[in-house]
Each structure stands twice: as C-alpha cells, then as structure tokens.
mmCIF file of C-alpha atoms in Angstrom:
data_model
loop_
_atom_site.group_PDB
_atom_site.id
_atom_site.type_symbol
_atom_site.label_atom_id
_atom_site.label_comp_id
_atom_site.label_asym_id
_atom_site.label_seq_id
_atom_site.Cartn_x
_atom_site.Cartn_y
_atom_site.Cartn_z
ATOM 1 C CA MET A 59 73.452 75.478 135.471
ATOM 2 C CA LEU A 60 73.952 74.833 131.770
ATOM 3 C CA ARG A 61 71.831 77.875 130.993
ATOM 4 C CA LEU A 62 74.096 79.992 133.159
ATOM 5 C CA TYR A 63 77.204 78.794 131.321
ATOM 6 C CA LEU A 64 75.582 79.420 127.961
ATOM 7 C CA LEU A 65 74.583 82.889 129.057
ATOM 8 C CA ALA A 66 78.085 83.637 130.314
ATOM 9 C CA GLY A 67 79.528 82.259 127.080
ATOM 10 C CA ALA A 68 77.244 84.364 124.941
ATOM 11 C CA GLY A 69 77.931 87.434 127.046
ATOM 12 C CA GLY A 70 81.659 86.830 126.799
ATOM 13 C CA LEU A 71 81.416 86.420 123.033
ATOM 14 C CA LEU A 72 79.535 89.696 122.762
ATOM 15 C CA ALA A 73 82.038 91.482 124.987
ATOM 16 C CA VAL A 74 85.005 90.200 122.981
ATOM 17 C CA GLY A 75 83.198 91.114 119.776
ATOM 18 C CA LEU A 76 82.568 94.653 120.943
ATOM 19 C CA LEU A 77 86.126 94.983 122.177
ATOM 20 C CA LEU A 78 87.543 93.779 118.867
ATOM 21 C CA PHE A 79 85.224 96.062 116.901
ATOM 22 C CA GLY A 80 86.266 99.023 119.018
ATOM 23 C CA LEU A 81 89.913 98.077 118.741
ATOM 24 C CA SER A 82 89.847 97.558 114.981
ATOM 25 C CA HIS A 83 88.130 100.935 114.552
ATOM 26 C CA SER A 84 90.465 102.718 116.928
ATOM 27 C CA ASN A 85 92.990 105.277 115.754
ATOM 28 C CA TYR A 86 95.698 103.246 117.440
ATOM 29 C CA VAL A 87 95.179 100.120 115.346
ATOM 30 C CA GLY A 88 94.292 102.143 112.252
ATOM 31 C CA ASN A 89 97.486 104.188 112.667
ATOM 32 C CA VAL A 90 95.438 107.371 112.383
ATOM 33 C CA GLY A 91 96.918 110.603 113.685
ATOM 34 C CA ILE A 92 100.233 108.965 114.527
ATOM 35 C CA ALA A 93 103.236 110.552 112.822
ATOM 36 C CA PRO A 94 106.053 108.030 112.326
ATOM 37 C CA ALA A 95 109.693 109.108 112.607
ATOM 38 C CA GLN A 96 111.086 110.328 109.273
ATOM 39 C CA PRO A 97 114.624 111.033 108.054
ATOM 40 C CA VAL A 98 113.703 114.744 107.987
ATOM 41 C CA PRO A 99 110.893 116.249 110.109
ATOM 42 C CA PHE A 100 109.110 117.615 107.046
ATOM 43 C CA SER A 101 106.168 119.915 107.808
ATOM 44 C CA HIS A 102 103.208 120.123 105.419
ATOM 45 C CA LYS A 103 101.853 122.886 107.665
ATOM 46 C CA HIS A 104 104.870 125.059 106.900
ATOM 47 C CA HIS A 105 105.239 124.333 103.189
ATOM 48 C CA SER A 106 101.600 124.084 102.188
ATOM 49 C CA GLY A 107 99.816 126.048 104.924
ATOM 50 C CA GLU A 108 102.193 128.909 105.666
ATOM 51 C CA LEU A 109 104.127 129.272 102.404
ATOM 52 C CA GLY A 110 101.148 128.397 100.218
ATOM 53 C CA ILE A 111 103.080 126.061 97.938
ATOM 54 C CA ASP A 112 100.690 124.095 95.698
ATOM 55 C CA CYS A 113 100.382 120.346 96.440
ATOM 56 C CA ARG A 114 101.428 119.610 92.863
ATOM 57 C CA ASN A 115 104.726 121.445 93.240
ATOM 58 C CA CYS A 116 106.007 118.298 94.937
ATOM 59 C CA HIS A 117 103.328 115.696 94.128
ATOM 60 C CA GLN A 118 103.494 116.355 90.399
ATOM 61 C CA GLN A 119 102.166 113.029 89.172
ATOM 62 C CA VAL A 120 98.919 113.150 91.109
ATOM 63 C CA GLU A 121 96.844 114.274 88.115
ATOM 64 C CA ALA A 122 98.319 111.752 85.706
ATOM 65 C CA LEU A 123 99.353 108.581 87.550
ATOM 66 C CA ALA A 124 98.075 106.090 90.107
ATOM 67 C CA THR A 125 100.537 107.319 92.714
ATOM 68 C CA ALA A 126 100.681 110.961 93.786
ATOM 69 C CA GLY A 127 104.458 110.702 93.772
ATOM 70 C CA LEU A 128 107.081 111.795 96.217
ATOM 71 C CA PRO A 129 109.380 114.587 95.121
ATOM 72 C CA PRO A 130 112.878 113.664 94.033
ATOM 73 C CA THR A 131 115.537 115.338 96.188
ATOM 74 C CA HIS A 132 116.162 117.703 93.279
ATOM 75 C CA THR A 133 112.738 119.237 93.989
ATOM 76 C CA CYS A 134 113.530 119.830 97.690
ATOM 77 C CA MET A 135 116.854 121.376 96.783
ATOM 78 C CA THR A 136 115.246 123.795 94.308
ATOM 79 C CA CYS A 137 114.641 126.018 97.344
ATOM 80 C CA HIS A 138 116.921 124.438 99.948
ATOM 81 C CA SER A 139 120.041 125.058 97.886
ATOM 82 C CA GLU A 140 119.748 128.529 99.440
ATOM 83 C CA ILE A 141 117.053 128.358 102.128
ATOM 84 C CA TRP A 142 118.277 126.713 105.353
ATOM 85 C CA ALA A 143 121.225 125.553 103.253
ATOM 86 C CA GLY A 144 123.411 124.912 106.295
ATOM 87 C CA SER A 145 120.754 123.445 108.582
ATOM 88 C CA PRO A 146 121.828 120.170 110.230
ATOM 89 C CA MET A 147 118.173 119.092 110.074
ATOM 90 C CA LEU A 148 118.421 119.089 106.276
ATOM 91 C CA ALA A 149 121.745 117.248 106.107
ATOM 92 C CA PRO A 150 120.010 114.015 104.951
ATOM 93 C CA VAL A 151 118.513 115.947 102.004
ATOM 94 C CA ARG A 152 121.877 117.381 100.962
ATOM 95 C CA ASP A 153 123.541 113.984 101.366
ATOM 96 C CA SER A 154 120.803 112.430 99.267
ATOM 97 C CA LEU A 155 121.509 114.830 96.411
ATOM 98 C CA ALA A 156 125.288 114.577 96.739
ATOM 99 C CA ASN A 157 125.288 110.771 96.815
ATOM 100 C CA ASN A 158 122.416 110.272 94.358
ATOM 101 C CA GLU A 159 120.747 108.151 97.034
ATOM 102 C CA PRO A 160 116.982 108.525 97.600
ATOM 103 C CA LEU A 161 115.621 109.625 100.951
ATOM 104 C CA HIS A 162 113.976 106.666 102.668
ATOM 105 C CA TRP A 163 110.691 108.010 104.006
ATOM 106 C CA THR A 164 108.452 105.867 106.165
ATOM 107 C CA ARG A 165 105.144 105.212 104.471
ATOM 108 C CA VAL A 166 102.211 106.943 106.168
ATOM 109 C CA ASN A 167 99.201 105.850 104.092
ATOM 110 C CA ARG A 168 99.005 102.220 103.161
ATOM 111 C CA LEU A 169 96.341 100.270 101.317
ATOM 112 C CA PRO A 170 96.163 96.482 101.262
ATOM 113 C CA ASP A 171 97.886 94.989 98.220
ATOM 114 C CA TYR A 172 94.507 93.751 96.944
ATOM 115 C CA ALA A 173 93.110 97.275 96.633
ATOM 116 C CA TYR A 174 94.096 99.175 93.488
ATOM 117 C CA PHE A 175 93.826 102.892 94.102
ATOM 118 C CA ASN A 176 94.464 105.505 91.447
ATOM 119 C CA HIS A 177 95.019 109.144 92.433
ATOM 120 C CA SER A 178 94.546 110.634 88.969
ATOM 121 C CA ILE A 179 90.963 109.442 88.450
ATOM 122 C CA HIS A 180 89.983 110.804 91.861
ATOM 123 C CA VAL A 181 91.476 114.309 91.606
ATOM 124 C CA THR A 182 90.250 114.764 88.039
ATOM 125 C CA LYS A 183 86.716 113.596 88.909
ATOM 126 C CA GLY A 184 85.977 115.848 91.847
ATOM 127 C CA VAL A 185 87.559 114.175 94.871
ATOM 128 C CA GLY A 186 89.805 116.641 96.682
ATOM 129 C CA CYS A 187 92.980 115.818 98.616
ATOM 130 C CA SER A 188 91.439 116.612 101.986
ATOM 131 C CA SER A 189 88.570 114.147 101.505
ATOM 132 C CA CYS A 190 91.049 111.335 102.209
ATOM 133 C CA HIS A 191 94.119 113.064 103.637
ATOM 134 C CA GLY A 192 92.441 115.590 105.908
ATOM 135 C CA ALA A 193 93.677 119.182 106.250
ATOM 136 C CA MET A 194 97.298 118.456 105.254
ATOM 137 C CA ASN A 195 98.079 122.166 105.492
ATOM 138 C CA GLU A 196 97.659 121.895 109.268
ATOM 139 C CA GLU A 197 99.800 118.796 109.791
ATOM 140 C CA GLN A 198 103.058 119.747 111.485
ATOM 141 C CA LEU A 199 104.380 116.202 111.037
ATOM 142 C CA THR A 200 102.792 113.894 108.522
ATOM 143 C CA TYR A 201 100.223 111.377 109.672
ATOM 144 C CA ALA A 202 97.296 109.489 108.161
ATOM 145 C CA ALA A 203 93.897 111.109 108.587
ATOM 146 C CA GLN A 204 92.017 107.932 107.677
ATOM 147 C CA SER A 205 92.562 104.244 108.259
ATOM 148 C CA PHE A 206 91.159 103.561 104.744
ATOM 149 C CA LYS A 207 88.827 100.814 105.769
ATOM 150 C CA MET A 208 86.658 99.491 102.960
ATOM 151 C CA GLU A 209 83.627 101.167 104.532
ATOM 152 C CA PHE A 210 85.410 104.524 104.175
ATOM 153 C CA CYS A 211 85.922 104.040 100.425
ATOM 154 C CA LEU A 212 82.392 102.703 99.987
ATOM 155 C CA SER A 213 80.802 105.658 101.785
ATOM 156 C CA CYS A 214 81.766 107.730 98.741
ATOM 157 C CA HIS A 215 81.545 105.036 96.057
ATOM 158 C CA ARG A 216 77.920 104.464 97.083
ATOM 159 C CA ALA A 217 77.019 108.163 97.192
ATOM 160 C CA PRO A 218 79.636 110.246 95.333
ATOM 161 C CA GLU A 219 77.222 113.206 95.122
ATOM 162 C CA ASN A 220 77.856 113.869 98.826
ATOM 163 C CA PHE A 221 81.593 114.350 98.304
ATOM 164 C CA VAL A 222 82.463 115.594 94.814
ATOM 165 C CA ARG A 223 83.689 119.168 94.415
ATOM 166 C CA PRO A 224 84.105 121.551 91.506
ATOM 167 C CA GLN A 225 87.539 121.327 89.827
ATOM 168 C CA ASN A 226 88.779 124.602 91.370
ATOM 169 C CA GLU A 227 88.207 123.277 94.902
ATOM 170 C CA ILE A 228 90.215 120.041 94.589
ATOM 171 C CA TRP A 229 93.314 121.485 96.277
ATOM 172 C CA ASN A 230 91.394 123.429 98.914
ATOM 173 C CA MET A 231 92.205 121.805 102.258
ATOM 174 C CA GLN A 232 89.392 123.631 104.062
ATOM 175 C CA TRP A 233 86.611 122.581 101.675
ATOM 176 C CA LYS A 234 83.350 121.633 103.326
ATOM 177 C CA PRO A 235 80.274 120.518 101.391
ATOM 178 C CA PRO A 236 78.182 123.666 100.790
ATOM 179 C CA ALA A 237 74.584 123.850 102.033
ATOM 180 C CA ASP A 238 73.332 123.010 98.528
ATOM 181 C CA GLN A 239 75.694 120.042 98.036
ATOM 182 C CA ALA A 240 72.665 117.830 97.279
ATOM 183 C CA THR A 241 71.941 119.726 94.049
ATOM 184 C CA VAL A 242 75.528 120.803 93.251
ATOM 185 C CA GLY A 243 76.842 117.313 93.907
ATOM 186 C CA ALA A 244 74.275 115.637 91.681
ATOM 187 C CA ALA A 245 75.094 118.076 88.865
ATOM 188 C CA LEU A 246 78.839 117.506 89.303
ATOM 189 C CA VAL A 247 78.402 113.717 89.216
ATOM 190 C CA LYS A 248 76.713 114.228 85.841
ATOM 191 C CA ASP A 249 79.374 116.657 84.566
ATOM 192 C CA TYR A 250 82.216 114.358 85.576
ATOM 193 C CA HIS A 251 80.407 111.364 84.001
ATOM 194 C CA ILE A 252 80.720 109.445 87.259
ATOM 195 C CA ALA A 253 79.035 106.042 86.979
ATOM 196 C CA GLY A 254 76.135 105.130 89.246
ATOM 197 C CA PRO A 255 76.651 103.511 92.665
ATOM 198 C CA GLU A 256 75.831 100.031 91.329
ATOM 199 C CA ARG A 257 78.866 100.272 89.019
ATOM 200 C CA LEU A 258 81.093 102.228 91.453
ATOM 201 C CA SER A 259 80.613 99.655 94.185
ATOM 202 C CA ASP A 260 81.427 96.698 91.917
ATOM 203 C CA CYS A 261 84.139 94.516 93.493
ATOM 204 C CA SER A 262 86.298 94.870 90.388
ATOM 205 C CA ILE A 263 86.395 98.684 90.635
ATOM 206 C CA CYS A 264 88.975 98.346 93.442
ATOM 207 C CA HIS A 265 89.900 94.638 93.474
ATOM 208 C CA ARG A 266 91.374 93.050 90.382
ATOM 209 C CA MET B 198 80.338 69.989 134.847
ATOM 210 C CA ARG B 199 83.913 70.193 133.601
ATOM 211 C CA PRO B 200 83.125 70.061 129.809
ATOM 212 C CA ARG B 201 80.727 72.939 130.249
ATOM 213 C CA LEU B 202 83.538 75.138 131.505
ATOM 214 C CA VAL B 203 84.889 74.867 127.993
ATOM 215 C CA LEU B 204 81.981 77.032 126.853
ATOM 216 C CA LEU B 205 83.608 79.940 128.671
ATOM 217 C CA LEU B 206 86.633 79.577 126.443
ATOM 218 C CA LEU B 207 84.568 79.812 123.262
ATOM 219 C CA PRO B 208 84.985 83.613 122.916
ATOM 220 C CA LEU B 209 88.707 83.052 122.535
ATOM 221 C CA LEU B 210 87.983 81.411 119.190
ATOM 222 C CA ALA B 211 86.889 84.802 117.921
ATOM 223 C CA VAL B 212 90.345 86.198 118.684
ATOM 224 C CA ALA B 213 91.940 83.375 116.712
ATOM 225 C CA ALA B 214 90.132 84.661 113.616
ATOM 226 C CA CYS B 215 91.871 88.035 113.862
ATOM 227 C CA LYS B 216 95.065 87.250 111.977
ATOM 228 C CA ARG B 217 95.423 89.663 109.090
ATOM 229 C CA GLN B 218 94.804 87.941 105.773
ATOM 230 C CA ASP B 219 97.952 86.891 103.949
ATOM 231 C CA MET B 220 96.861 88.766 100.844
ATOM 232 C CA TYR B 221 97.230 92.109 102.624
ATOM 233 C CA THR B 222 100.931 92.010 101.845
ATOM 234 C CA GLN B 223 101.618 90.155 98.629
ATOM 235 C CA ASP B 224 104.873 88.950 97.162
ATOM 236 C CA ARG B 225 105.254 91.651 94.579
ATOM 237 C CA SER B 226 107.060 94.933 94.372
ATOM 238 C CA GLN B 227 105.077 98.103 94.109
ATOM 239 C CA THR B 228 106.072 101.674 93.332
ATOM 240 C CA TRP B 229 107.677 103.313 96.390
ATOM 241 C CA ASP B 230 108.076 99.982 98.237
ATOM 242 C CA ARG B 231 111.197 99.133 100.161
ATOM 243 C CA ASN B 232 113.058 96.335 98.446
ATOM 244 C CA ALA B 233 115.996 94.680 100.128
ATOM 245 C CA PHE B 234 116.936 92.913 96.874
ATOM 246 C CA PHE B 235 118.469 96.061 95.402
ATOM 247 C CA ALA B 236 121.461 97.849 96.852
ATOM 248 C CA ASN B 237 119.729 101.187 97.400
ATOM 249 C CA GLY B 238 116.716 99.530 99.021
ATOM 250 C CA THR B 239 113.990 100.755 96.647
ATOM 251 C CA SER B 240 111.835 98.816 94.200
ATOM 252 C CA MET B 241 111.835 101.654 91.658
ATOM 253 C CA ARG B 242 114.757 101.276 89.278
ATOM 254 C CA HIS B 243 116.652 103.557 86.964
ATOM 255 C CA PRO B 244 117.339 102.165 83.497
ATOM 256 C CA VAL B 245 120.656 100.331 83.546
ATOM 257 C CA ALA B 246 123.708 102.365 82.560
ATOM 258 C CA GLY B 247 124.085 102.677 78.817
ATOM 259 C CA THR B 248 120.374 102.247 78.062
ATOM 260 C CA VAL B 249 119.458 103.886 74.775
ATOM 261 C CA ALA B 250 115.882 105.132 74.488
ATOM 262 C CA ARG B 251 114.053 104.033 71.330
ATOM 263 C CA VAL B 252 111.983 107.183 71.589
ATOM 264 C CA ALA B 253 113.263 110.251 73.416
ATOM 265 C CA PRO B 254 111.169 110.408 76.610
ATOM 266 C CA ASN B 255 110.637 114.160 76.517
ATOM 267 C CA PRO B 256 111.170 115.387 72.951
ATOM 268 C CA PRO B 257 111.331 119.141 72.517
ATOM 269 C CA ALA B 258 108.081 120.620 71.232
ATOM 270 C CA ALA B 259 107.787 123.497 68.811
ATOM 271 C CA ALA B 260 106.134 126.671 70.032
ATOM 272 C CA PRO B 261 102.358 126.415 69.565
ATOM 273 C CA ALA B 262 101.120 128.038 66.358
ATOM 274 C CA THR B 263 98.204 129.746 68.072
ATOM 275 C CA ILE B 264 97.779 130.964 71.616
ATOM 276 C CA ASP B 265 94.229 130.447 72.833
ATOM 277 C CA ALA B 266 92.419 130.813 76.147
ATOM 278 C CA ALA B 267 92.892 127.122 76.987
ATOM 279 C CA LEU B 268 96.670 127.382 76.563
ATOM 280 C CA LEU B 269 96.773 130.510 78.751
ATOM 281 C CA ALA B 270 94.629 128.824 81.424
ATOM 282 C CA ARG B 271 97.003 125.855 81.471
ATOM 283 C CA GLY B 272 99.958 128.248 81.652
ATOM 284 C CA GLN B 273 98.376 130.206 84.481
ATOM 285 C CA GLU B 274 97.778 127.014 86.453
ATOM 286 C CA ARG B 275 101.320 125.649 85.917
ATOM 287 C CA PHE B 276 102.811 129.096 86.633
ATOM 288 C CA GLY B 277 100.879 129.110 89.913
ATOM 289 C CA ILE B 278 102.192 125.683 90.878
ATOM 290 C CA PHE B 279 105.846 125.925 89.913
ATOM 291 C CA CYS B 280 106.828 129.575 89.350
ATOM 292 C CA THR B 281 104.981 131.688 91.937
ATOM 293 C CA PRO B 282 107.018 130.513 94.973
ATOM 294 C CA CYS B 283 109.891 132.637 93.603
ATOM 295 C CA HIS B 284 108.574 134.753 90.710
ATOM 296 C CA GLY B 285 105.366 135.807 92.510
ATOM 297 C CA ARG B 286 101.780 135.806 91.220
ATOM 298 C CA ALA B 287 102.447 139.010 89.281
ATOM 299 C CA GLY B 288 105.770 137.818 87.844
ATOM 300 C CA ASN B 289 107.687 140.605 89.603
ATOM 301 C CA GLY B 290 110.052 138.247 91.444
ATOM 302 C CA GLU B 291 108.576 138.918 94.899
ATOM 303 C CA GLY B 292 107.556 135.322 95.641
ATOM 304 C CA MET B 293 107.260 133.832 99.112
ATOM 305 C CA ILE B 294 110.584 131.986 98.891
ATOM 306 C CA VAL B 295 112.349 135.167 97.797
ATOM 307 C CA GLN B 296 110.871 136.959 100.806
ATOM 308 C CA ARG B 297 112.466 134.189 102.876
ATOM 309 C CA GLY B 298 115.911 134.878 101.475
ATOM 310 C CA PHE B 299 116.206 133.139 98.104
ATOM 311 C CA THR B 300 118.077 135.003 95.358
ATOM 312 C CA HIS B 301 115.773 137.651 93.870
ATOM 313 C CA PRO B 302 114.967 136.651 90.288
ATOM 314 C CA PRO B 303 114.722 139.396 87.679
ATOM 315 C CA SER B 304 111.192 140.686 87.129
ATOM 316 C CA PHE B 305 109.322 139.408 84.073
ATOM 317 C CA VAL B 306 107.187 142.515 83.913
ATOM 318 C CA GLU B 307 109.770 145.279 83.861
ATOM 319 C CA GLY B 308 113.321 145.723 82.658
ATOM 320 C CA LYS B 309 115.106 143.708 80.016
ATOM 321 C CA LEU B 310 113.073 140.489 80.333
ATOM 322 C CA ARG B 311 110.110 142.301 78.747
ATOM 323 C CA GLN B 312 112.105 142.384 75.525
ATOM 324 C CA ALA B 313 113.639 138.919 75.934
ATOM 325 C CA LYS B 314 113.092 136.381 73.183
ATOM 326 C CA THR B 315 110.730 133.505 73.948
ATOM 327 C CA GLN B 316 113.575 131.009 73.634
ATOM 328 C CA VAL B 317 115.317 132.646 76.627
ATOM 329 C CA PHE B 318 112.432 131.608 78.882
ATOM 330 C CA TYR B 319 112.237 128.152 77.335
ATOM 331 C CA ASP B 320 115.942 127.554 77.891
ATOM 332 C CA ALA B 321 115.801 128.820 81.492
ATOM 333 C CA ILE B 322 112.935 126.436 82.316
ATOM 334 C CA THR B 323 114.673 123.540 80.570
ATOM 335 C CA ASN B 324 118.215 123.996 81.862
ATOM 336 C CA GLY B 325 117.839 126.256 84.869
ATOM 337 C CA TYR B 326 119.431 129.680 85.111
ATOM 338 C CA GLY B 327 121.598 131.085 87.894
ATOM 339 C CA ALA B 328 120.091 130.037 91.228
ATOM 340 C CA MET B 329 117.107 128.471 89.461
ATOM 341 C CA TYR B 330 117.193 124.705 89.026
ATOM 342 C CA SER B 331 116.057 123.000 85.859
ATOM 343 C CA PHE B 332 112.291 122.454 85.690
ATOM 344 C CA ALA B 333 112.540 119.990 82.821
ATOM 345 C CA ASP B 334 111.308 117.186 85.099
ATOM 346 C CA ARG B 335 108.359 119.272 86.266
ATOM 347 C CA LEU B 336 107.183 121.035 83.119
ATOM 348 C CA SER B 337 106.751 119.077 79.879
ATOM 349 C CA PRO B 338 107.829 120.904 76.697
ATOM 350 C CA ALA B 339 104.174 121.693 75.924
ATOM 351 C CA ASP B 340 103.668 123.054 79.455
ATOM 352 C CA ARG B 341 106.795 125.211 79.122
ATOM 353 C CA TRP B 342 105.228 126.950 76.131
ATOM 354 C CA ALA B 343 101.973 127.377 78.051
ATOM 355 C CA VAL B 344 103.856 128.978 80.959
ATOM 356 C CA ILE B 345 105.726 131.282 78.577
ATOM 357 C CA ALA B 346 102.447 132.346 76.972
ATOM 358 C CA TYR B 347 101.183 133.221 80.438
ATOM 359 C CA ILE B 348 104.374 135.168 81.231
ATOM 360 C CA ARG B 349 103.704 137.191 78.062
ATOM 361 C CA ALA B 350 100.149 137.794 79.335
ATOM 362 C CA LEU B 351 101.555 139.021 82.662
ATOM 363 C CA GLN B 352 103.964 141.321 80.851
ATOM 364 C CA LEU B 353 101.030 142.790 78.979
ATOM 365 C CA SER B 354 98.655 143.062 81.931
ATOM 366 C CA GLN B 355 101.169 144.472 84.420
ATOM 367 C CA ASN B 356 101.992 147.301 82.041
ATOM 368 C CA ALA B 357 98.542 147.885 80.588
ATOM 369 C CA ASP B 358 96.987 151.310 80.623
ATOM 370 C CA VAL B 359 93.640 151.375 82.468
ATOM 371 C CA ALA B 360 92.209 153.400 79.588
ATOM 372 C CA SER B 361 92.983 150.501 77.227
ATOM 373 C CA LEU B 362 90.596 148.175 79.059
ATOM 374 C CA PRO B 363 87.088 147.430 77.780
ATOM 375 C CA ALA B 364 84.447 149.376 79.739
ATOM 376 C CA GLU B 365 83.248 146.254 81.565
ATOM 377 C CA ASP B 366 86.730 145.343 82.851
ATOM 378 C CA ARG B 367 87.439 148.943 83.776
ATOM 379 C CA ALA B 368 84.252 149.148 85.854
ATOM 380 C CA GLN B 369 85.219 145.922 87.649
ATOM 381 C CA LEU B 370 88.729 147.211 88.324
ATOM 382 C CA GLU B 371 87.474 150.535 89.640
ATOM 383 C CA ALA B 372 84.899 148.812 91.847
ATOM 384 C CA SER B 373 87.554 146.602 93.421
ATOM 385 C CA ALA B 374 89.852 149.620 93.885
ATOM 386 C CA ARG B 375 87.038 151.448 95.703
ATOM 387 C CA GLN B 376 86.493 148.348 97.843
ATOM 388 C CA GLU B 377 90.213 148.247 98.739
ATOM 389 C CA ALA B 378 90.202 151.966 99.621
ATOM 390 C CA ALA B 379 87.164 151.512 101.862
ATOM 391 C CA LYS B 380 88.941 148.846 103.925
#
C-alpha cells in the first residue's frame, strides 16, 4: 500500500513538473506573440516593411546606448505633420506634441531587473535586430518574439559563431544563417573580437 | 493510512516554489519605466527649468578639412536612414513619404540647390526648412557634415557624364544597363 502511495506521489510530482515546465515555456506565460493595447496602433509592418524606413530613423540610440530608444513625438510628427494629419487614430500623437506630454506606450519586451542588457554592443558586434525581435517588418501590431529566458541568451553567448552576421546585415529582418555560417561565423567572431564562450557566459557579463 | 495520504499532496509543494523572485522587479527607476512619483508618470526627467549647461551638449562643429571615403560612407548611411524617406535615394525628392503626399522637397541634384552654399544644407538640417522638421536631435554636427558631403557626391554622380567614368566603372554600368534591358 505504501509503495502505491509513493508511486502515485512520484507520478504526481512528475506530472506537475512537466505541466509547470510546459507552462513556463509557453507563449502565454512568456507573453510571446501577444500584442498589448497601445495608445496608437502603431504598425512596424507598415513603417519598416512597406515604407522601408530604417530602424534607426526612430530607434536612433541603438548603436550608441544600452537602450534602443523610443522616438520622441517630434520624430513621429516629422511625417505626420502632413501625412494622416487629421486622422483620429493619431490624435494622441498630436496631443502629445501640443501638450509636451510623452506618449505612454506599454512595454513589450522586458528583462528582469537583474539582467543588464546593452543594445549597442550587440548591434555593433554582429547581432542583428531580428535575432531577438523576430521579423519586426512583418508585425502589424508590436509583440515580443522571444520570452528572453536565460537559456535564450546563453544559446548565443555559448556559441556566438552560429548567430553573428556581417555589419551590412544587422538591419536585415529576413537574415538567415547562410550555408557556410560555420566558417563565416568563426571569422566574424574573430573580426569583431568577440571573447570566447567561457568569458561570454560569465555570470558578471549580464548580472552585476 | 491517513498520514500516507499526505504524500499525495507533496506535488503541491512544487507549485509553492513558483513565486517569481523578488529581485525580478527591483526598487529602482530605469530608463523608460513608468514612475508614479513624477507628475507626467515617467522616470526620465528633463533638466529643471533654468538649468545652465557647463558644456554645450551639441556644440557646432566646423566643416571637416578633408573629405575622405570614410566620411562619405558615414554620410551615405545617415542619408539613407534620415533623408531618403523624403529626399529619395538619388536626392531628387521622390522619397516614399513624398509619394504618399508629403510636400515635395526641392531636388538636390538639379536646379538651384546644386549651386547652394554648404551652409544652406547645414542650417536646414539644424533648424528645419519649410515642411521639414529640425534634425538637430537626430544628426550630430559631425554627421550633418557627413550627410552634406554625401549630398555633394550625389550632385556629382547624378549629373556625371558616362564618358567621364573610369573604364572599369563604365563597363559595370553598361553591363547593368544591358541586364535591365533584358528584363
């Protein structure tokens, strides 16, 4: 009888474990692919995909600072002073400029406060936008393409040669590793002076 | 028997361990965070009214003494990011936003802007001009000069005589023209 209880207990533990693992890796819990409501239904697909506006037109700081930056309303209005100037959908943008009050976007990508991420080092050392953000130029409304679990970061920090791109491919949302990524990647890691995996997977690289 | 039933409840202990660690959200303000402490709800602050900068944050830069390939490459890149939506890749003012109805900017590569002084471009980038907003927050003084150098390169290339090209470039141009015609 005791054996039966132990067996049931162990089985239950395993089942709960599997359930929790599945749940914690699910898109629902990871908030992946879910576009939160925003003050303006901004479309990356339209601006980046269809109009071909460079990422850096709005995210200007991405090459220099830790944060990629959100455009000030002044940047939006550079075009929208004339384009869709009377659209009710863009009223919050016009109000923001008129009242000198920032637009309050809902954050889409969030890292834990104990992880220190820096955009500039990544985009200047061969990691393209789409490696973490997915094909932004196809996102009608903005959602996270990754849940940014530690294992996601480590998959690259342990083997950067599988992911690094040449500098002219950083902004290419459709980039896929070429067939000869093994050789190209290794050469790029050298060119970019990227440290070896033992250094890149040090705790203190991301946690300070 | 009863105490053994407790074994069945053991798996629930695993659930109890699921609370997200407190350190995930720490008591500090980060860039872009919401912050209820300030009236406008953001943690990023403007300098208080009346702040005097010890060093001007974006001092004007003199035009570069020499124009080299690196400066032109930087200018080409920045032109692509910030100018092409309206001025077009060729600088003719046929950018995507203009095709969508924005005021047509004058062409860089024909008409009076070909003769315009360099300072005219610098001032337009810095202060805006007509329908164009200021780009002072997007292009540093050094980048403005790089963009202007690239505009000068466009003015040259868009009006260049094919015969003036080196043989190698001419062969490449003719090959691509043949390719276009074949399509």
